Amino acid sequence: MGAVGFFPSFLLTSLNISSLGLTIGVILSLSGEIFGAIVGFYLYRYGFSKVNPKWLKRPFWRYIQSSSISRVFWAIILLRLIPFVPSGLVTAGAALTPIPGGLFIIASTIGKIPAVSLEVAVVYGLVESIHPGYQYGLFILIFLSFLVIWAKNKRKNSL
C-alpha cells in the first residue's frame, strides 16, 4: 500500500482478517504495511533524484532537507501514529530528507504498529458484525471503482 499510496489499507486488512483469521491477518497486514513503506521510500527517493531540482530550492523543502536525522526519525514515528495522515505522504516526505533507509524502516515500523493495531480493532469489529457476502461484495465494488477511476485518468492523460 505504501508504494501505491492511494488504496485504503483497511480494505486489505479486512480481507486478510476475514480470509486468514485474526492472527495471520494481522501479521500479513502489518508486514504488508511495512514492506510497502520500504518499497515506497526507495521508489520515491529514486524518483525525486530524477526530477528537476528547482522546486527543491524553495524554503519549505530546504528546511525539510536540512532537518537533522534525529528530528526526521521522531517526525516519522509521530506522523505514522496519527491515523488520518496519508502513509504515502509521510513516505514521500521522508524520501526527501537525509534519513538513511534503515532508520526509516525502524521509525516506520514503530509508528505503524499502533496505527495498524487500531485499524485491526475497527476492522475486526466490522468483520465480526457484517455477513461475509456483504464484505466481499463491498470490497469488489470499491476495488472496481478504483479501477474505473484509474482507467479514466490514464485514458484522459494519454489524450
CSV table of C-alpha atoms in Angstrom, one decimal:
chain,number,residue,atom,x,y,z
A,1,MET,CA,0.0,0.0,0.0
A,2,GLY,CA,2.8,2.4,0.8
A,3,ALA,CA,4.2,2.0,-2.7
A,4,VAL,CA,0.8,2.6,-4.3
A,5,GLY,CA,-0.1,5.4,-1.9
A,6,PHE,CA,-3.8,5.8,-2.6
A,7,PHE,CA,-5.5,2.4,-2.0
A,8,PRO,CA,-7.1,2.3,1.5
A,9,SER,CA,-5.3,-0.3,3.6
A,10,PHE,CA,-8.4,-1.1,5.7
A,11,LEU,CA,-9.8,-2.9,2.7
A,12,LEU,CA,-6.9,-5.3,2.5
A,13,THR,CA,-6.8,-5.6,6.3
A,14,SER,CA,-10.5,-6.7,6.3
A,15,LEU,CA,-9.8,-9.1,3.5
A,16,ASN,CA,-6.8,-10.6,5.3
A,17,ILE,CA,-8.7,-11.0,8.6
A,18,SER,CA,-11.8,-12.4,7.1
A,19,SER,CA,-9.9,-14.8,4.9
A,20,LEU,CA,-7.0,-15.9,7.1
A,21,GLY,CA,-8.2,-15.3,10.6
A,22,LEU,CA,-7.2,-12.7,13.1
A,23,THR,CA,-3.6,-13.7,13.9
A,24,ILE,CA,-2.3,-14.4,10.4
A,25,GLY,CA,-4.4,-11.5,9.0
A,26,VAL,CA,-2.8,-9.0,11.5
A,27,ILE,CA,0.7,-10.4,10.7
A,28,LEU,CA,0.2,-10.1,7.0
A,29,SER,CA,-1.3,-6.7,7.2
A,30,LEU,CA,1.5,-5.3,9.3
A,31,SER,CA,4.1,-7.0,7.2
A,32,GLY,CA,2.5,-5.6,4.1
A,33,GLU,CA,2.3,-2.1,5.5
A,34,ILE,CA,6.0,-2.1,6.5
A,35,PHE,CA,7.1,-3.7,3.2
A,36,GLY,CA,5.0,-1.2,1.2
A,37,ALA,CA,6.6,1.7,3.1
A,38,ILE,CA,10.1,0.4,2.4
A,39,VAL,CA,9.4,-0.1,-1.3
A,40,GLY,CA,7.7,3.3,-1.5
A,41,PHE,CA,10.6,5.1,0.3
A,42,TYR,CA,13.1,3.8,-2.2
A,43,LEU,CA,10.9,4.4,-5.2
A,44,TYR,CA,10.2,8.0,-4.0
A,45,ARG,CA,13.8,8.6,-3.3
A,46,TYR,CA,14.8,7.3,-6.8
A,47,GLY,CA,12.0,9.3,-8.4
A,48,PHE,CA,12.9,12.6,-6.6
A,49,SER,CA,16.5,12.1,-7.7
A,50,LYS,CA,15.3,12.2,-11.4
A,51,VAL,CA,13.1,15.3,-11.0
A,52,ASN,CA,14.2,18.9,-11.9
A,53,PRO,CA,15.6,20.1,-8.5
A,54,LYS,CA,14.4,23.7,-9.0
A,55,TRP,CA,11.3,23.2,-6.8
A,56,LEU,CA,13.6,21.7,-4.0
A,57,LYS,CA,15.2,25.2,-3.6
A,58,ARG,CA,12.0,26.6,-2.0
A,59,PRO,CA,12.3,27.4,1.7
A,60,PHE,CA,10.0,24.6,2.9
A,61,TRP,CA,11.9,21.9,1.0
A,62,ARG,CA,15.2,23.3,2.1
A,63,TYR,CA,14.0,23.2,5.7
A,64,ILE,CA,13.0,19.5,5.3
A,65,GLN,CA,16.3,18.6,3.6
A,66,SER,CA,18.3,20.3,6.3
A,67,SER,CA,16.5,18.7,9.2
A,68,SER,CA,18.6,16.5,11.5
A,69,ILE,CA,18.2,12.8,11.2
A,70,SER,CA,17.0,12.6,14.8
A,71,ARG,CA,14.2,15.1,14.1
A,72,VAL,CA,13.2,13.3,10.9
A,73,PHE,CA,13.2,9.9,12.8
A,74,TRP,CA,10.8,11.2,15.5
A,75,ALA,CA,8.7,13.0,13.0
A,76,ILE,CA,8.1,9.8,11.0
A,77,ILE,CA,7.1,8.0,14.2
A,78,LEU,CA,4.7,10.8,15.2
A,79,LEU,CA,3.2,11.1,11.8
A,80,ARG,CA,2.7,7.4,11.5
A,81,LEU,CA,0.8,7.4,14.8
A,82,ILE,CA,-1.8,9.9,13.5
A,83,PRO,CA,-4.5,7.8,11.9
A,84,PHE,CA,-5.6,10.1,9.1
A,85,VAL,CA,-2.2,11.3,7.8
A,86,PRO,CA,-1.8,9.5,4.4
A,87,SER,CA,1.0,7.0,4.6
A,88,GLY,CA,2.2,7.8,1.1
A,89,LEU,CA,2.7,11.5,2.1
A,90,VAL,CA,4.8,10.5,5.1
A,91,THR,CA,6.9,8.2,3.0
A,92,ALA,CA,7.4,10.7,0.2
A,93,GLY,CA,8.3,13.4,2.7
A,94,ALA,CA,10.8,11.1,4.4
A,95,ALA,CA,12.4,10.3,1.0
A,96,LEU,CA,13.3,14.0,0.6
A,97,THR,CA,15.2,14.0,3.9
A,98,PRO,CA,18.7,12.8,4.7
A,99,ILE,CA,17.4,9.9,6.9
A,100,PRO,CA,19.1,6.6,6.0
A,101,GLY,CA,16.9,3.7,4.8
A,102,GLY,CA,17.5,1.6,7.9
A,103,LEU,CA,16.4,4.3,10.3
A,104,PHE,CA,13.3,5.0,8.1
A,105,ILE,CA,12.4,1.3,8.4
A,106,ILE,CA,12.7,1.4,12.2
A,107,ALA,CA,10.8,4.6,12.6
A,108,SER,CA,8.0,3.5,10.2
A,109,THR,CA,7.7,0.1,12.0
A,110,ILE,CA,7.5,1.7,15.4
A,111,GLY,CA,4.9,4.2,14.2
A,112,LYS,CA,2.8,1.7,12.2
A,113,ILE,CA,2.4,-0.9,15.0
A,114,PRO,CA,-0.2,1.2,16.9
A,115,ALA,CA,-1.8,2.5,13.7
A,116,VAL,CA,-2.3,-1.0,12.3
A,117,SER,CA,-3.5,-2.2,15.7
A,118,LEU,CA,-6.2,0.4,15.8
A,119,GLU,CA,-7.1,-0.3,12.2
A,120,VAL,CA,-7.3,-4.1,13.0
A,121,ALA,CA,-9.5,-3.4,16.1
A,122,VAL,CA,-12.0,-1.4,14.0
A,123,VAL,CA,-11.9,-3.8,11.0
A,124,TYR,CA,-12.2,-6.9,13.2
A,125,GLY,CA,-15.3,-5.4,14.8
A,126,LEU,CA,-16.8,-4.8,11.4
A,127,VAL,CA,-15.8,-8.2,10.1
A,128,GLU,CA,-17.5,-9.9,13.0
A,129,SER,CA,-20.7,-7.9,12.7
A,130,ILE,CA,-21.2,-7.9,8.9
A,131,HIS,CA,-22.0,-11.0,6.8
A,132,PRO,CA,-19.0,-12.2,4.7
A,133,GLY,CA,-21.0,-12.0,1.5
A,134,TYR,CA,-21.6,-8.2,2.0
A,135,GLN,CA,-17.9,-7.8,2.9
A,136,TYR,CA,-16.7,-9.4,-0.3
A,137,GLY,CA,-19.3,-7.5,-2.3
A,138,LEU,CA,-18.2,-4.2,-0.8
A,139,PHE,CA,-14.5,-5.0,-1.4
A,140,ILE,CA,-15.2,-5.8,-5.0
A,141,LEU,CA,-17.3,-2.7,-5.5
A,142,ILE,CA,-14.6,-0.4,-4.1
A,143,PHE,CA,-11.8,-2.2,-6.0
A,144,LEU,CA,-13.7,-1.9,-9.3
A,145,SER,CA,-14.4,1.8,-8.5
A,146,PHE,CA,-10.7,2.5,-8.1
A,147,LEU,CA,-10.0,0.5,-11.3
A,148,VAL,CA,-12.5,2.6,-13.3
A,149,ILE,CA,-11.2,5.9,-11.9
A,150,TRP,CA,-7.6,4.8,-12.7
A,151,ALA,CA,-8.6,3.7,-16.2
A,152,LYS,CA,-10.4,7.0,-16.9
A,153,ASN,CA,-7.4,9.1,-15.6
A,154,LYS,CA,-5.0,7.0,-17.7
A,155,ARG,CA,-7.1,7.4,-20.8
A,156,LYS,CA,-7.6,11.2,-20.1
A,157,ASN,CA,-3.8,11.7,-19.6
A,158,SER,CA,-2.9,9.8,-22.8
A,159,LEU,CA,-5.1,12.1,-25.0
